[in-house]
Amino acid sequence: MKQDNYRTWVAVTFALSLCVIALGAYTRLTEAGLGCPDWPGCYGFAGVPKGEAQQALAASRFPDAPLEADKAWNEMLHRYVAGTLGLMILALNIFAWRKPARPRALPALLLATVIFQALLGMWTVTMDLMPVVVMGHLLGGFTTASLLFLLWLRLGTISFPPAPVAASSGLRAFALFGLLVVIGQIALGGWTAANYAAVVCTQLPLCEVDWRQGFDTSAFALIQPEHETYQYGVLDYQQRVTIHVTHRIGAMVTALTLLVLACLLWRQRALRRGATVMLLVLAGQIGLGITNIVASLPLSIAVAHNVTGVLLLLSLVAVNLQVYRMRLSGCNRQTGREMDRHVA
């Protein structure tokens, strides 16, 4: 495969990973995560049972999980597209190893990530939506998209303008800090969704109840007591309020951190485009989050909130890569000047 075709393959795979994230959010928000009570099939079939005979057999196999065709199709569509993504990442590795000049570590890491992501998808079903697994599955999807995007950038599909000066160590550290803050906020969002805490507070800025007095850190215990199912949540109201309020506070911290980062980036002309994109995505994400609260989590807005979350993460990945490249550029210039002095 020619290099341009390889870049196109990476781009298409990356676009598909965003579709998988959107479908995963749609599946979760339509309560279709257990639309098929088994894995990888559906009621023992390769697809959703059709006809009276298959549906009767499905009912006999899973008497405690009556078939809801709409939810089952939502779940299976997500699996089909996710499976296609896995095959495309496998092919991406094969193409990478055929050309020694192509990056190999990132494709290999992608393959390992998508295999683990498939296991998380299985455990999501077999462990009846255990919150830590659901959150891990969301983070795995975001990680897959980020690695594909990073590979896309490294292949040169997006070129950064040359920088006249290298990024300072302080800027590099704060850009990395901003990335970690966004990852932490995404994890909080995943924990909020997995514990069905998204709509427990309906007023702004934090919550209509006295959340300070009832703040319960046990709400963040990753391993919860065993339950027959975790669908619709197992935590009490105060614990869910604790999670929801923490997510809102995290959003404020994230916004403040990225505003400071944008100011630092703006000082260097070469970094202004990245700062602008980051701020635009941040503004959109804040608007979607507020709309979710005011409108009581409409499906389209909630899905968009998930997708915009990964776009915000990707903007931080791009910023960090550019800052890193500026550091290498500065090191190369310094090495060149030292060599010139030795020659002189």
mmCIF file of C-alpha atoms in Angstrom:
data_model
loop_
_atom_site.group_PDB
_atom_site.id
_atom_site.type_symbol
_atom_site.label_atom_id
_atom_site.label_comp_id
_atom_site.label_asym_id
_atom_site.label_seq_id
_atom_site.Cartn_x
_atom_site.Cartn_y
_atom_site.Cartn_z
ATOM 1 C CA MET A 1 0.000 0.000 0.000
ATOM 2 C CA LYS A 2 1.331 3.425 -0.981
ATOM 3 C CA GLN A 3 1.973 5.996 1.735
ATOM 4 C CA ASP A 4 -0.902 8.253 0.643
ATOM 5 C CA ASN A 5 -3.279 5.286 0.677
ATOM 6 C CA TYR A 6 -1.994 4.302 4.097
ATOM 7 C CA ARG A 7 -2.714 7.798 5.404
ATOM 8 C CA THR A 8 -6.209 7.568 3.951
ATOM 9 C CA TRP A 9 -6.722 4.216 5.673
ATOM 10 C CA VAL A 10 -5.693 5.757 8.999
ATOM 11 C CA ALA A 11 -8.046 8.697 8.418
ATOM 12 C CA VAL A 12 -11.007 6.440 7.623
ATOM 13 C CA THR A 13 -10.240 4.241 10.640
ATOM 14 C CA PHE A 14 -10.094 7.324 12.848
ATOM 15 C CA ALA A 15 -13.445 8.557 11.501
ATOM 16 C CA LEU A 16 -14.947 5.130 12.194
ATOM 17 C CA SER A 17 -13.652 5.270 15.777
ATOM 18 C CA LEU A 18 -15.648 8.481 16.292
ATOM 19 C CA CYS A 19 -18.732 6.704 14.928
ATOM 20 C CA VAL A 20 -18.160 3.866 17.406
ATOM 21 C CA ILE A 21 -17.990 6.380 20.276
ATOM 22 C CA ALA A 22 -21.225 8.033 19.125
ATOM 23 C CA LEU A 23 -22.956 4.660 18.742
ATOM 24 C CA GLY A 24 -21.693 3.571 22.156
ATOM 25 C CA ALA A 25 -23.151 6.695 23.746
ATOM 26 C CA TYR A 26 -26.441 6.174 21.885
ATOM 27 C CA THR A 27 -26.565 2.532 23.017
ATOM 28 C CA ARG A 28 -25.944 3.472 26.629
ATOM 29 C CA LEU A 29 -28.398 6.377 26.644
ATOM 30 C CA THR A 30 -31.195 4.285 25.094
ATOM 31 C CA GLU A 31 -30.660 1.644 27.815
ATOM 32 C CA ALA A 32 -29.615 -0.859 25.163
ATOM 33 C CA GLY A 33 -26.394 -1.961 26.835
ATOM 34 C CA LEU A 34 -28.130 -5.206 27.827
ATOM 35 C CA GLY A 35 -30.295 -5.305 24.700
ATOM 36 C CA CYS A 36 -28.567 -8.624 24.032
ATOM 37 C CA PRO A 37 -27.936 -10.536 27.274
ATOM 38 C CA ASP A 38 -25.046 -12.535 25.794
ATOM 39 C CA TRP A 39 -21.865 -11.775 23.865
ATOM 40 C CA PRO A 40 -20.803 -11.632 21.040
ATOM 41 C CA GLY A 41 -24.096 -12.852 19.633
ATOM 42 C CA CYS A 42 -27.634 -11.946 20.568
ATOM 43 C CA TYR A 43 -29.770 -14.516 22.388
ATOM 44 C CA GLY A 44 -27.516 -17.197 20.908
ATOM 45 C CA PHE A 45 -27.849 -15.913 17.343
ATOM 46 C CA ALA A 46 -25.389 -14.013 15.153
ATOM 47 C CA GLY A 47 -27.943 -11.209 14.889
ATOM 48 C CA VAL A 48 -31.178 -10.123 16.501
ATOM 49 C CA PRO A 49 -33.665 -13.041 16.545
ATOM 50 C CA LYS A 50 -36.248 -12.822 13.758
ATOM 51 C CA GLY A 51 -39.503 -14.667 13.299
ATOM 52 C CA GLU A 52 -41.581 -16.492 15.846
ATOM 53 C CA ALA A 53 -39.381 -19.599 15.971
ATOM 54 C CA GLN A 54 -36.162 -17.693 16.733
ATOM 55 C CA GLN A 55 -37.901 -15.415 19.225
ATOM 56 C CA ALA A 56 -39.424 -18.398 21.030
ATOM 57 C CA LEU A 57 -35.977 -20.009 21.225
ATOM 58 C CA ALA A 58 -34.503 -16.745 22.514
ATOM 59 C CA ALA A 59 -37.165 -16.600 25.237
ATOM 60 C CA SER A 60 -36.386 -20.170 26.291
ATOM 61 C CA ARG A 61 -32.663 -19.437 26.461
ATOM 62 C CA PHE A 62 -33.002 -16.191 28.416
ATOM 63 C CA PRO A 63 -36.371 -16.245 30.231
ATOM 64 C CA ASP A 64 -35.319 -13.402 32.534
ATOM 65 C CA ALA A 65 -34.313 -11.104 29.658
ATOM 66 C CA PRO A 66 -37.301 -10.601 27.339
ATOM 67 C CA LEU A 67 -36.370 -9.516 23.834
ATOM 68 C CA GLU A 68 -36.790 -5.836 22.956
ATOM 69 C CA ALA A 69 -35.941 -5.725 19.274
ATOM 70 C CA ASP A 70 -35.150 -1.999 19.104
ATOM 71 C CA LYS A 71 -32.660 -2.184 21.963
ATOM 72 C CA ALA A 72 -31.164 -5.401 20.624
ATOM 73 C CA TRP A 73 -30.565 -3.798 17.227
ATOM 74 C CA ASN A 74 -28.959 -0.762 18.864
ATOM 75 C CA GLU A 75 -26.570 -3.038 20.715
ATOM 76 C CA MET A 76 -25.776 -5.253 17.719
ATOM 77 C CA LEU A 77 -25.196 -2.285 15.409
ATOM 78 C CA HIS A 78 -22.657 -0.981 17.909
ATOM 79 C CA ARG A 79 -20.956 -4.376 17.984
ATOM 80 C CA TYR A 80 -20.886 -4.701 14.188
ATOM 81 C CA VAL A 81 -19.282 -1.275 13.733
ATOM 82 C CA ALA A 82 -16.855 -1.830 16.630
ATOM 83 C CA GLY A 83 -15.889 -5.196 15.125
ATOM 84 C CA THR A 84 -15.255 -3.528 11.780
ATOM 85 C CA LEU A 85 -13.040 -0.973 13.541
ATOM 86 C CA GLY A 86 -11.041 -3.794 15.124
ATOM 87 C CA LEU A 87 -10.471 -5.452 11.754
ATOM 88 C CA MET A 88 -9.386 -2.134 10.227
ATOM 89 C CA ILE A 89 -6.856 -1.625 13.046
ATOM 90 C CA LEU A 90 -5.554 -5.160 12.462
ATOM 91 C CA ALA A 91 -5.127 -4.340 8.768
ATOM 92 C CA LEU A 92 -3.440 -1.073 9.734
ATOM 93 C CA ASN A 93 -0.815 -3.106 11.636
ATOM 94 C CA ILE A 94 -0.252 -5.408 8.674
ATOM 95 C CA PHE A 95 0.260 -2.421 6.365
ATOM 96 C CA ALA A 96 2.627 -0.814 8.879
ATOM 97 C CA TRP A 97 4.894 -3.869 9.138
ATOM 98 C CA ARG A 98 5.175 -4.145 5.357
ATOM 99 C CA LYS A 99 6.989 -0.792 5.184
ATOM 100 C CA PRO A 100 9.947 -0.331 7.573
ATOM 101 C CA ALA A 101 9.636 3.475 7.423
ATOM 102 C CA ARG A 102 6.116 3.483 8.875
ATOM 103 C CA PRO A 103 5.469 3.821 12.618
ATOM 104 C CA ARG A 104 4.963 0.422 14.215
ATOM 105 C CA ALA A 105 4.692 1.119 17.939
ATOM 106 C CA LEU A 106 1.484 3.149 17.677
ATOM 107 C CA PRO A 107 -0.349 0.602 15.491
ATOM 108 C CA ALA A 108 0.721 -2.182 17.865
ATOM 109 C CA LEU A 109 -0.512 -0.181 20.859
ATOM 110 C CA LEU A 110 -3.766 0.444 18.995
ATOM 111 C CA LEU A 111 -4.239 -3.266 18.377
ATOM 112 C CA ALA A 112 -3.623 -4.079 22.052
ATOM 113 C CA THR A 113 -6.058 -1.322 23.071
ATOM 114 C CA VAL A 114 -8.834 -2.500 20.770
ATOM 115 C CA ILE A 115 -8.425 -6.112 21.952
ATOM 116 C CA PHE A 116 -8.761 -4.975 25.562
ATOM 117 C CA GLN A 117 -11.674 -2.778 24.494
ATOM 118 C CA ALA A 118 -13.410 -5.868 23.092
ATOM 119 C CA LEU A 119 -12.934 -7.596 26.449
ATOM 120 C CA LEU A 120 -14.449 -4.585 28.212
ATOM 121 C CA GLY A 121 -17.392 -4.773 25.828
ATOM 122 C CA MET A 122 -17.898 -8.404 26.750
ATOM 123 C CA TRP A 123 -17.584 -7.692 30.478
ATOM 124 C CA THR A 124 -20.061 -4.831 30.161
ATOM 125 C CA VAL A 125 -22.670 -7.435 29.241
ATOM 126 C CA THR A 126 -21.548 -10.375 31.361
ATOM 127 C CA MET A 127 -21.135 -8.186 34.456
ATOM 128 C CA ASP A 128 -24.506 -6.487 33.909
ATOM 129 C CA LEU A 129 -23.262 -2.921 33.388
ATOM 130 C CA MET A 130 -20.887 -2.798 36.368
ATOM 131 C CA PRO A 131 -19.999 0.934 36.534
ATOM 132 C CA VAL A 132 -16.205 0.536 36.586
ATOM 133 C CA VAL A 133 -16.407 -1.620 33.454
ATOM 134 C CA VAL A 134 -18.764 0.795 31.692
ATOM 135 C CA MET A 135 -16.476 3.719 32.524
ATOM 136 C CA GLY A 136 -13.438 1.730 31.386
ATOM 137 C CA HIS A 137 -15.182 0.897 28.120
ATOM 138 C CA LEU A 138 -15.816 4.596 27.488
ATOM 139 C CA LEU A 139 -12.209 5.497 28.281
ATOM 140 C CA GLY A 140 -11.033 2.701 26.000
ATOM 141 C CA GLY A 141 -13.030 4.153 23.123
ATOM 142 C CA PHE A 142 -11.587 7.604 23.730
ATOM 143 C CA THR A 143 -8.072 6.123 23.941
ATOM 144 C CA THR A 144 -8.522 4.326 20.619
ATOM 145 C CA ALA A 145 -9.646 7.515 18.878
ATOM 146 C CA SER A 146 -6.774 9.491 20.434
ATOM 147 C CA LEU A 147 -4.132 6.992 19.318
ATOM 148 C CA LEU A 148 -5.534 6.935 15.787
ATOM 149 C CA PHE A 149 -5.543 10.733 15.717
ATOM 150 C CA LEU A 150 -1.964 10.828 16.994
ATOM 151 C CA LEU A 151 -0.900 8.394 14.278
ATOM 152 C CA TRP A 152 -2.712 10.532 11.707
ATOM 153 C CA LEU A 153 -0.821 13.605 12.865
ATOM 154 C CA ARG A 154 2.507 11.810 12.869
ATOM 155 C CA LEU A 155 1.987 10.697 9.284
ATOM 156 C CA GLY A 156 1.761 14.340 8.285
ATOM 157 C CA THR A 157 -1.895 14.606 7.323
ATOM 158 C CA ILE A 158 -1.944 17.836 9.320
ATOM 159 C CA SER A 159 1.112 20.085 9.168
ATOM 160 C CA PHE A 160 2.014 22.501 11.917
ATOM 161 C CA PRO A 161 3.501 25.878 11.009
ATOM 162 C CA PRO A 162 7.180 26.306 11.868
ATOM 163 C CA ALA A 163 7.905 27.939 15.202
ATOM 164 C CA PRO A 164 10.588 30.610 15.522
ATOM 165 C CA VAL A 165 11.318 29.642 19.121
ATOM 166 C CA ALA A 166 11.062 26.454 21.126
ATOM 167 C CA ALA A 167 8.302 25.965 23.667
ATOM 168 C CA SER A 168 9.400 26.581 27.234
ATOM 169 C CA SER A 169 9.523 23.740 29.741
ATOM 170 C CA GLY A 170 6.756 25.485 31.711
ATOM 171 C CA LEU A 171 4.454 25.509 28.694
ATOM 172 C CA ARG A 172 5.198 21.863 27.964
ATOM 173 C CA ALA A 173 4.395 20.929 31.549
ATOM 174 C CA PHE A 174 1.156 22.935 31.610
ATOM 175 C CA ALA A 175 0.021 21.533 28.246
ATOM 176 C CA LEU A 176 0.503 18.031 29.639
ATOM 177 C CA PHE A 177 -1.308 19.062 32.816
ATOM 178 C CA GLY A 178 -4.221 20.332 30.721
ATOM 179 C CA LEU A 179 -4.379 16.992 28.905
ATOM 180 C CA LEU A 180 -4.455 15.093 32.208
ATOM 181 C CA VAL A 181 -7.193 17.378 33.567
ATOM 182 C CA VAL A 182 -9.346 16.707 30.491
ATOM 183 C CA ILE A 183 -8.782 12.950 30.842
ATOM 184 C CA GLY A 184 -9.803 13.163 34.497
ATOM 185 C CA GLN A 185 -12.955 15.090 33.604
ATOM 186 C CA ILE A 186 -13.853 12.541 30.933
ATOM 187 C CA ALA A 187 -13.447 9.774 33.518
ATOM 188 C CA LEU A 188 -15.735 11.709 35.869
ATOM 189 C CA GLY A 189 -18.277 12.020 33.073
ATOM 190 C CA GLY A 190 -18.078 8.288 32.435
ATOM 191 C CA TRP A 191 -18.556 7.577 36.150
ATOM 192 C CA THR A 192 -21.546 9.936 36.224
ATOM 193 C CA ALA A 193 -23.175 8.173 33.290
ATOM 194 C CA ALA A 194 -22.363 4.662 34.504
ATOM 195 C CA ASN A 195 -24.022 5.381 37.872
ATOM 196 C CA TYR A 196 -27.082 7.096 36.349
ATOM 197 C CA ALA A 197 -26.284 10.372 38.089
ATOM 198 C CA ALA A 198 -26.663 12.681 35.090
ATOM 199 C CA VAL A 199 -30.062 14.136 36.023
ATOM 200 C CA VAL A 200 -30.080 14.078 39.824
ATOM 201 C CA CYS A 201 -29.365 17.821 39.917
ATOM 202 C CA THR A 202 -31.529 19.979 37.699
ATOM 203 C CA GLN A 203 -30.501 23.487 38.765
ATOM 204 C CA LEU A 204 -27.383 25.566 38.217
ATOM 205 C CA PRO A 205 -24.610 26.135 39.108
ATOM 206 C CA LEU A 206 -24.180 23.005 41.270
ATOM 207 C CA CYS A 207 -27.297 21.424 42.795
ATOM 208 C CA GLU A 208 -30.614 22.347 44.373
ATOM 209 C CA VAL A 209 -29.981 20.200 47.460
ATOM 210 C CA ASP A 210 -27.481 20.621 50.290
ATOM 211 C CA TRP A 211 -24.744 18.564 48.668
ATOM 212 C CA ARG A 212 -21.997 19.732 51.046
ATOM 213 C CA GLN A 213 -23.515 18.169 54.148
ATOM 214 C CA GLY A 214 -24.276 14.899 52.398
ATOM 215 C CA PHE A 215 -21.076 14.638 50.346
ATOM 216 C CA ASP A 216 -20.200 10.930 50.314
ATOM 217 C CA THR A 217 -16.772 9.854 49.051
ATOM 218 C CA SER A 218 -17.918 6.223 48.969
ATOM 219 C CA ALA A 219 -19.666 7.158 45.717
ATOM 220 C CA PHE A 220 -16.266 6.902 44.031
ATOM 221 C CA ALA A 221 -15.470 3.355 45.160
ATOM 222 C CA LEU A 222 -14.577 1.639 41.898
ATOM 223 C CA ILE A 223 -15.548 -1.821 43.140
ATOM 224 C CA GLN A 224 -19.126 -1.728 44.347
ATOM 225 C CA PRO A 225 -21.010 -4.454 46.247
ATOM 226 C CA GLU A 226 -22.180 -7.263 44.000
ATOM 227 C CA HIS A 227 -25.671 -6.864 42.538
ATOM 228 C CA GLU A 228 -27.739 -8.943 40.178
ATOM 229 C CA THR A 229 -27.662 -6.018 37.747
ATOM 230 C CA TYR A 230 -26.282 -2.491 37.802
ATOM 231 C CA GLN A 231 -28.736 -1.194 35.224
ATOM 232 C CA TYR A 232 -30.394 2.041 36.371
ATOM 233 C CA GLY A 233 -27.782 2.346 39.132
ATOM 234 C CA VAL A 234 -27.349 0.912 42.610
ATOM 235 C CA LEU A 235 -26.132 3.966 44.541
ATOM 236 C CA ASP A 236 -28.438 6.009 46.741
ATOM 237 C CA TYR A 237 -29.583 9.525 45.931
ATOM 238 C CA GLN A 238 -26.949 11.327 47.987
ATOM 239 C CA GLN A 239 -24.146 9.322 46.440
ATOM 240 C CA ARG A 240 -25.398 10.197 42.973
ATOM 241 C CA VAL A 241 -25.597 13.861 43.942
ATOM 242 C CA THR A 242 -21.984 13.631 45.117
ATOM 243 C CA ILE A 243 -20.895 12.242 41.739
ATOM 244 C CA HIS A 244 -22.903 14.797 39.775
ATOM 245 C CA VAL A 245 -21.640 17.792 41.746
ATOM 246 C CA THR A 246 -18.046 16.572 41.503
ATOM 247 C CA HIS A 247 -18.438 16.323 37.738
ATOM 248 C CA ARG A 248 -19.698 19.922 37.603
ATOM 249 C CA ILE A 249 -16.836 21.162 39.780
ATOM 250 C CA GLY A 250 -14.480 19.220 37.537
ATOM 251 C CA ALA A 251 -15.965 21.004 34.530
ATOM 252 C CA MET A 252 -15.211 24.366 36.156
ATOM 253 C CA VAL A 253 -11.635 23.322 36.948
ATOM 254 C CA THR A 254 -11.196 22.034 33.400
ATOM 255 C CA ALA A 255 -12.529 25.241 31.862
ATOM 256 C CA LEU A 256 -10.248 27.395 34.027
ATOM 257 C CA THR A 257 -7.220 25.216 33.268
ATOM 258 C CA LEU A 258 -7.805 25.351 29.514
ATOM 259 C CA LEU A 259 -8.372 29.112 29.587
ATOM 260 C CA VAL A 260 -4.990 29.564 31.270
ATOM 261 C CA LEU A 261 -3.416 27.167 28.783
ATOM 262 C CA ALA A 262 -4.953 29.098 25.876
ATOM 263 C CA CYS A 263 -3.424 32.325 27.192
ATOM 264 C CA LEU A 264 -0.014 30.656 27.375
ATOM 265 C CA LEU A 265 -0.387 29.220 23.884
ATOM 266 C CA TRP A 266 -1.494 32.565 22.471
ATOM 267 C CA ARG A 267 1.860 34.108 23.328
ATOM 268 C CA GLN A 268 3.413 32.137 20.474
ATOM 269 C CA ARG A 269 1.997 32.746 17.020
ATOM 270 C CA ALA A 270 2.569 29.154 15.906
ATOM 271 C CA LEU A 271 0.320 27.880 18.710
ATOM 272 C CA ARG A 272 -2.621 30.247 18.249
ATOM 273 C CA ARG A 273 -4.542 28.003 15.890
ATOM 274 C CA GLY A 274 -4.427 25.129 18.387
ATOM 275 C CA ALA A 275 -5.540 27.453 21.181
ATOM 276 C CA THR A 276 -8.453 28.728 19.101
ATOM 277 C CA VAL A 277 -9.682 25.243 18.209
ATOM 278 C CA MET A 278 -9.374 24.129 21.822
ATOM 279 C CA LEU A 279 -11.399 27.106 23.083
ATOM 280 C CA LEU A 280 -14.126 26.656 20.455
ATOM 281 C CA VAL A 281 -14.554 22.987 21.356
ATOM 282 C CA LEU A 282 -14.514 23.868 25.068
ATOM 283 C CA ALA A 283 -17.260 26.474 24.545
ATOM 284 C CA GLY A 284 -19.360 23.938 22.659
ATOM 285 C CA GLN A 285 -18.900 21.333 25.376
ATOM 286 C CA ILE A 286 -19.908 23.774 28.114
ATOM 287 C CA GLY A 287 -23.005 24.752 26.140
ATOM 288 C CA LEU A 288 -23.982 21.121 25.623
ATOM 289 C CA GLY A 289 -23.459 20.354 29.310
ATOM 290 C CA ILE A 290 -25.714 23.235 30.373
ATOM 291 C CA THR A 291 -28.337 22.175 27.830
ATOM 292 C CA ASN A 292 -28.276 18.638 29.225
ATOM 293 C CA ILE A 293 -29.124 20.024 32.656
ATOM 294 C CA VAL A 294 -31.769 22.519 31.557
ATOM 295 C CA ALA A 295 -33.489 20.159 29.087
ATOM 296 C CA SER A 296 -33.171 16.999 31.251
ATOM 297 C CA LEU A 297 -30.708 15.068 29.098
ATOM 298 C CA PRO A 298 -32.232 15.024 25.589
ATOM 299 C CA LEU A 299 -30.823 12.091 23.624
ATOM 300 C CA SER A 300 -29.264 14.061 20.760
ATOM 301 C CA ILE A 301 -27.602 16.570 23.097
ATOM 302 C CA ALA A 302 -26.300 13.836 25.384
ATOM 303 C CA VAL A 303 -24.727 11.980 22.443
ATOM 304 C CA ALA A 304 -23.241 15.240 21.157
ATOM 305 C CA HIS A 305 -21.814 15.878 24.637
ATOM 306 C CA ASN A 306 -19.936 12.575 24.424
ATOM 307 C CA VAL A 307 -18.623 13.249 20.927
ATOM 308 C CA THR A 308 -17.558 16.795 21.796
ATOM 309 C CA GLY A 309 -15.768 15.387 24.829
ATOM 310 C CA VAL A 310 -13.549 13.268 22.603
ATOM 311 C CA LEU A 311 -13.005 16.254 20.277
ATOM 312 C CA LEU A 312 -11.798 18.282 23.260
ATOM 313 C CA LEU A 313 -9.419 15.482 24.165
ATOM 314 C CA LEU A 314 -8.140 15.371 20.584
ATOM 315 C CA SER A 315 -7.510 19.117 20.585
ATOM 316 C CA LEU A 316 -5.281 18.652 23.649
ATOM 317 C CA VAL A 317 -3.474 15.772 21.947
ATOM 318 C CA ALA A 318 -2.748 18.030 18.964
ATOM 319 C CA VAL A 319 -1.570 20.894 21.195
ATOM 320 C CA ASN A 320 0.765 18.623 23.145
ATOM 321 C CA LEU A 321 2.200 17.149 19.957
ATOM 322 C CA GLN A 322 2.874 20.602 18.539
ATOM 323 C CA VAL A 323 4.537 21.766 21.754
ATOM 324 C CA TYR A 324 6.645 18.606 21.739
ATOM 325 C CA ARG A 325 7.670 19.213 18.124
ATOM 326 C CA MET A 326 8.632 22.779 19.001
ATOM 327 C CA ARG A 327 10.863 21.386 21.746
ATOM 328 C CA LEU A 328 12.571 19.072 19.255
ATOM 329 C CA SER A 329 12.945 21.969 16.843
ATOM 330 C CA GLY A 330 14.587 24.044 19.560
ATOM 331 C CA CYS A 331 16.925 21.171 20.484
ATOM 332 C CA ASN A 332 17.908 20.732 16.847
ATOM 333 C CA ARG A 333 18.663 24.457 16.484
ATOM 334 C CA GLN A 334 20.746 24.382 19.652
ATOM 335 C CA THR A 335 22.680 21.342 18.403
ATOM 336 C CA GLY A 336 23.262 23.085 15.064
ATOM 337 C CA ARG A 337 24.644 26.202 16.757
ATOM 338 C CA GLU A 338 27.007 24.096 18.879
ATOM 339 C CA MET A 339 28.257 22.260 15.809
ATOM 340 C CA ASP A 340 28.843 25.584 14.037
ATOM 341 C CA ARG A 341 30.935 26.826 16.989
ATOM 342 C CA HIS A 342 33.040 23.666 16.917
ATOM 343 C CA VAL A 343 33.612 24.009 13.179
ATOM 344 C CA ALA A 344 34.568 27.670 13.566
#
